[in-house]
């Protein structure tokens, strides 16, 4: 007899990760495979379902439902990808929920990856009420939980705090100017350091190494990123009465370097309500999206049972 279980799948630009958990949330298996995102939606669905089958079989688990955290804007009516970056070939319009459901023989729920990240982190932090999530990766993503529910917005595009203006006079990846992403993404941290120091050394991780060696330009780039992040969180908190922001992604691994800028922003620009805003680093690391996706799997299982 197989153990009834849920699968959480994290589909990223380079890797697909999956977790198999039992009813009580205990992790039975975890694993990952490269993501064939240049080969089209069916290839990605094949790779993800093969991974889940392998993990479930090794754990002696029967999958009741699966949830996916995937890059792109999700059409929650159909479970298809509405829009996606150019990295994912053939992804826009791909009916991901249906493709995976056919392959896994179980209901499948789909969530945007940053939304799934926040679902996972908020549950892990015991924060069920009102939370802002910010993901500082290649770009800057965001998500909001209000009254315990994800706020997706009528077009599935709520929470895109990375593309809010007023932080710099630098052109953003989207073509507009001054967005949070121009200072706080991993890519931007590398570029801003190159501009200041005259030498290109790579992404945020390399700049963080320089900062820890005392490089003043590297320290300043992280301080500016932290300050912009702090202002963005304070704006969101002021607008929506949010007491907590959780910040993940590769850049957040250098939390000690972001903190001086965040603290400076909170000293001068804290929400005028006087309600303290906590800005915390994510804690679940690489598991957050898959764990959040499992919340989506549970909802898919419930919907299926009606
Ligand atoms: Zn932008």
Coordinates of C-alpha atoms and ligand atoms in Angstrom, one line a residue:
X1 CA 0.0 0.0 0.0
X2 CA 1.4 3.4 -1.0
X3 CA 1.5 6.4 1.4
X4 CA -0.9 9.1 0.4
X5 CA 1.3 12.1 -0.5
X6 CA 1.5 15.5 -2.3
X7 CA 4.1 16.6 -4.7
X8 CA 5.5 20.2 -4.8
X9 CA 7.4 21.1 -8.0
X10 CA 9.6 24.2 -8.5
X11 CA 10.2 24.9 -12.2
X12 CA 13.0 27.5 -12.6
X13 CA 15.0 28.7 -15.5
X14 CA 17.8 26.1 -15.0
X15 CA 16.5 23.5 -12.6
X16 CA 13.3 21.6 -11.7
X17 CA 13.1 20.6 -8.0
X18 CA 10.5 18.5 -6.4
X19 CA 9.4 17.5 -2.9
X20 CA 7.1 14.6 -1.9
X21 CA 5.4 15.2 1.5
X22 CA 2.9 13.1 3.5
X23 CA -0.4 14.4 4.8
X24 CA 1.2 15.8 7.9
X25 CA 3.8 17.8 5.9
X26 CA 6.7 15.4 6.5
X27 CA 9.2 15.3 3.6
X28 CA 9.4 11.8 2.2
X29 CA 11.7 12.6 -0.8
X30 CA 13.3 15.5 -2.6
X31 CA 15.3 15.8 -5.8
X32 CA 16.1 17.8 -8.9
X33 CA 16.9 17.6 -12.6
X34 CA 18.0 20.2 -15.2
X35 CA 15.1 22.1 -16.7
X36 CA 14.9 21.8 -20.5
X37 CA 13.3 25.2 -20.8
X38 CA 14.6 25.7 -24.4
X39 CA 12.9 22.6 -25.6
X40 CA 9.3 23.7 -25.0
X41 CA 6.5 23.1 -22.5
X42 CA 6.1 19.4 -23.2
X43 CA 9.7 18.7 -22.6
X44 CA 9.5 20.5 -19.2
X45 CA 6.3 18.7 -18.3
X46 CA 8.0 15.3 -19.2
X47 CA 11.0 16.1 -17.1
X48 CA 9.0 17.3 -14.1
X49 CA 6.6 14.3 -14.2
X50 CA 9.5 11.8 -14.5
X51 CA 11.1 13.4 -11.5
X52 CA 7.9 13.2 -9.4
X53 CA 7.3 9.5 -10.5
X54 CA 10.9 8.6 -9.6
X55 CA 10.8 10.3 -6.1
X56 CA 7.3 9.0 -5.3
X57 CA 8.2 5.4 -6.3
X58 CA 11.4 5.5 -4.2
X59 CA 9.4 6.8 -1.2
X60 CA 6.5 4.3 -1.7
X61 CA 4.2 7.2 -2.1
X62 CA 1.0 7.6 -4.1
X63 CA 0.5 11.2 -5.4
X64 CA -3.0 12.5 -4.5
X65 CA -2.3 16.0 -6.0
X66 CA 0.6 18.1 -7.2
X67 CA 1.3 21.8 -7.1
X68 CA 3.7 23.7 -9.2
X69 CA 5.5 27.0 -8.7
X70 CA 6.5 28.2 -12.2
X71 CA 8.0 31.3 -13.6
X72 CA 5.6 33.5 -15.6
X73 CA 2.1 35.0 -15.3
X74 CA -0.4 32.2 -14.6
X75 CA -3.9 32.0 -15.9
X76 CA -5.6 30.6 -12.8
X77 CA -8.9 29.8 -14.7
X78 CA -7.2 27.4 -17.1
X79 CA -3.9 26.4 -15.3
X80 CA -2.0 27.7 -18.4
X81 CA 1.0 30.0 -18.5
X82 CA -0.3 33.4 -19.7
X83 CA 3.1 35.1 -20.3
X84 CA 6.7 34.2 -19.7
X85 CA 10.3 35.5 -20.3
X86 CA 12.2 34.6 -23.4
X87 CA 14.3 32.1 -21.5
X88 CA 11.3 29.7 -21.6
X89 CA 10.7 28.6 -25.2
X90 CA 7.1 27.8 -26.0
X91 CA 6.0 28.5 -22.4
X92 CA 3.5 31.3 -23.0
X93 CA 0.1 29.7 -23.7
X94 CA 1.3 26.2 -22.5
X95 CA -1.5 24.3 -20.6
X96 CA 0.9 23.3 -17.8
X97 CA -1.7 22.1 -15.3
X98 CA -3.4 19.8 -17.9
X99 CA -0.1 18.5 -19.2
X100 CA 1.1 17.6 -15.8
X101 CA -2.2 16.2 -14.6
X102 CA -2.3 13.8 -17.6
X103 CA 1.2 12.7 -16.9
X104 CA 0.8 12.3 -13.1
X105 CA -2.8 11.0 -13.1
X106 CA -3.6 13.5 -10.3
X107 CA -5.1 17.0 -10.0
X108 CA -2.5 19.7 -10.4
X109 CA -2.5 23.3 -9.1
X110 CA -0.3 26.0 -10.7
X111 CA 1.1 29.1 -8.9
X112 CA 3.5 31.8 -10.0
X113 CA 6.9 30.9 -8.5
X114 CA 7.2 34.1 -6.4
X115 CA 3.7 33.5 -5.0
X116 CA 4.6 29.9 -4.2
X117 CA 7.8 31.2 -2.5
X118 CA 5.8 33.5 -0.3
X119 CA 3.2 30.8 0.5
X120 CA 6.0 28.5 1.6
X121 CA 8.0 31.1 3.6
X122 CA 4.9 32.5 5.3
X123 CA 3.7 29.1 6.4
X124 CA 7.3 28.3 7.6
X125 CA 7.3 31.6 9.6
X126 CA 3.9 31.0 11.1
X127 CA 2.8 34.2 9.4
X128 CA -0.7 33.6 8.0
X129 CA -2.2 37.1 8.0
X130 CA -0.6 39.8 5.9
X131 CA 2.9 39.5 4.4
X132 CA 4.9 41.0 1.6
X133 CA 7.3 38.7 -0.2
X134 CA 10.2 40.0 -2.3
X135 CA 12.5 37.8 -4.4
X136 CA 15.9 39.3 -5.2
X137 CA 17.1 37.0 -8.0
X138 CA 18.1 37.7 -11.6
X139 CA 15.3 40.2 -11.5
X140 CA 13.1 41.4 -8.6
X141 CA 9.7 39.7 -8.0
X142 CA 7.1 40.3 -5.4
X143 CA 4.0 38.7 -3.9
X144 CA 1.4 39.7 -1.3
X145 CA -0.7 37.7 1.2
X146 CA -3.7 39.7 2.5
X147 CA -6.1 38.3 5.1
X148 CA -4.3 35.0 4.7
X149 CA -4.9 34.7 1.0
X150 CA -2.6 35.4 -1.9
X151 CA -3.6 38.6 -3.7
X152 CA -3.1 37.7 -7.3
X153 CA -5.0 40.7 -8.9
X154 CA -7.4 40.5 -11.8
X155 CA -4.6 39.7 -14.3
X156 CA -2.4 37.6 -12.0
X157 CA 0.1 40.4 -11.9
X158 CA -0.2 41.7 -8.3
X159 CA 2.9 42.2 -6.2
X160 CA 5.3 43.2 -9.0
X161 CA 7.3 45.5 -6.7
X162 CA 10.5 45.2 -8.7
X163 CA 9.0 47.4 -11.4
X164 CA 7.8 50.2 -9.2
X165 CA 9.6 53.5 -10.0
X166 CA 11.5 56.2 -8.2
X167 CA 14.7 54.5 -7.0
X168 CA 17.3 55.6 -9.5
X169 CA 17.7 57.2 -12.9
X170 CA 18.9 53.9 -14.5
X171 CA 17.1 52.1 -17.3
X172 CA 15.4 48.9 -16.1
X173 CA 15.3 45.5 -17.9
X174 CA 11.6 46.3 -18.8
X175 CA 12.7 49.5 -20.7
X176 CA 11.3 52.0 -18.1
X177 CA 13.6 54.0 -15.8
X178 CA 14.4 54.0 -12.1
X179 CA 12.7 50.7 -11.0
X180 CA 13.6 48.9 -7.8
X181 CA 15.1 46.2 -9.9
X182 CA 17.8 48.6 -11.2
X183 CA 19.4 48.6 -7.8
X184 CA 18.3 45.4 -6.0
X185 CA 18.5 42.5 -8.5
X186 CA 21.5 40.2 -8.6
X187 CA 22.2 41.4 -12.2
X188 CA 21.9 45.0 -11.2
X189 CA 24.3 44.6 -8.2
X190 CA 26.9 43.3 -10.6
X191 CA 26.3 46.1 -13.1
X192 CA 26.3 48.9 -10.5
X193 CA 29.5 47.6 -9.0
X194 CA 31.1 47.5 -12.5
X195 CA 30.1 51.2 -13.0
X196 CA 31.5 52.3 -9.7
X197 CA 34.8 50.3 -9.8
X198 CA 35.4 50.2 -13.5
X199 CA 35.8 46.5 -13.4
X200 CA 33.2 43.8 -14.3
X201 CA 33.5 40.9 -11.9
X202 CA 30.1 39.1 -12.3
X203 CA 27.0 38.9 -10.2
X204 CA 25.9 39.6 -6.6
X205 CA 27.8 36.7 -5.1
X206 CA 31.2 38.1 -6.4
X207 CA 30.3 41.6 -5.3
X208 CA 29.4 40.3 -1.9
X209 CA 32.8 38.6 -1.6
X210 CA 34.5 41.9 -2.5
X211 CA 32.4 43.7 0.1
X212 CA 33.4 41.2 2.8
X213 CA 37.0 41.9 1.9
X214 CA 36.4 45.6 2.7
X215 CA 35.9 46.9 -0.9
X216 CA 34.1 50.3 -0.4
X217 CA 32.4 50.2 -3.8
X218 CA 31.0 46.7 -3.2
X219 CA 29.8 47.7 0.3
X220 CA 28.1 50.8 -1.2
X221 CA 26.3 48.9 -3.9
X222 CA 24.8 46.5 -1.3
X223 CA 23.9 49.4 0.9
X224 CA 22.0 51.1 -2.0
X225 CA 20.3 47.9 -2.8
X226 CA 19.2 47.5 0.9
X227 CA 18.1 51.1 1.1
X228 CA 15.9 50.7 -2.1
X229 CA 14.5 47.4 -0.7
X230 CA 13.7 49.0 2.6
X231 CA 11.9 51.9 0.9
X232 CA 9.9 49.5 -1.3
X233 CA 8.8 47.4 1.7
X234 CA 7.9 50.6 3.7
X235 CA 5.7 51.8 0.8
X236 CA 3.9 48.5 0.5
X237 CA 3.5 48.3 4.3
X238 CA 2.1 51.8 4.4
X239 CA -0.3 51.1 1.6
X240 CA -1.6 47.8 2.9
X241 CA -0.9 47.7 6.6
X242 CA 1.6 44.9 6.4
X243 CA 3.7 44.2 9.5
X244 CA 6.1 41.8 7.8
X245 CA 8.2 41.5 4.6
X246 CA 10.1 38.3 3.8
X247 CA 13.0 38.6 1.4
X248 CA 14.5 35.7 -0.6
X249 CA 16.5 35.0 -3.7
X250 CA 20.3 34.8 -4.2
X251 CA 20.9 38.4 -3.2
X252 CA 19.2 37.9 0.2
X253 CA 22.0 35.4 1.1
X254 CA 24.1 38.5 1.6
X255 CA 21.7 39.7 4.3
X256 CA 24.4 41.2 6.5
X257 CA 25.4 43.5 3.6
X258 CA 21.8 44.6 2.9
X259 CA 21.0 45.3 6.5
X260 CA 22.7 48.7 6.9
X261 CA 20.7 50.1 3.9
X262 CA 17.4 48.5 5.1
X263 CA 17.9 49.9 8.6
X264 CA 18.6 53.4 7.3
X265 CA 15.4 53.3 5.2
X266 CA 13.4 52.2 8.2
X267 CA 14.9 54.9 10.4
X268 CA 13.8 57.7 8.0
X269 CA 10.8 56.2 6.1
X270 CA 9.1 53.8 8.5
X271 CA 5.3 53.5 8.0
X272 CA 3.7 56.6 9.5
X273 CA 1.1 54.4 11.2
X274 CA 3.8 53.7 13.8
X275 CA 3.2 49.9 13.4
X276 CA 6.6 48.3 13.3
X277 CA 7.6 46.7 10.0
X278 CA 9.8 43.7 10.2
X279 CA 11.9 42.9 7.1
X280 CA 13.3 39.4 7.4
X281 CA 15.4 37.1 5.3
X282 CA 13.8 33.9 3.9
X283 CA 14.6 30.8 5.8
X284 CA 13.6 27.8 3.7
X285 CA 16.3 28.3 1.0
X286 CA 15.8 26.1 -2.1
X287 CA 12.7 24.4 -0.7
X288 CA 10.5 27.5 -0.4
X289 CA 8.9 27.4 -3.8
X290 CA 8.2 23.6 -3.7
X291 CA 6.8 23.8 -0.2
X292 CA 4.5 26.7 -1.2
X293 CA 3.5 24.7 -4.3
X294 CA 2.3 21.9 -1.9
X295 CA -0.2 24.4 -0.5
X296 CA -1.4 24.8 -4.0
X297 CA -1.6 21.0 -4.4
X298 CA -3.7 20.7 -1.3
X299 CA -6.1 23.2 -2.8
X300 CA -6.2 21.3 -6.0
X301 CA -7.0 18.1 -4.2
X302 CA -9.8 19.8 -2.3
X303 CA -11.3 21.3 -5.6
X304 CA -11.0 17.9 -7.2
X305 CA -13.0 16.2 -4.4
X306 CA -16.1 18.3 -4.9
Ligands
LIG1 ZN1 11.3 47.7 -14.7

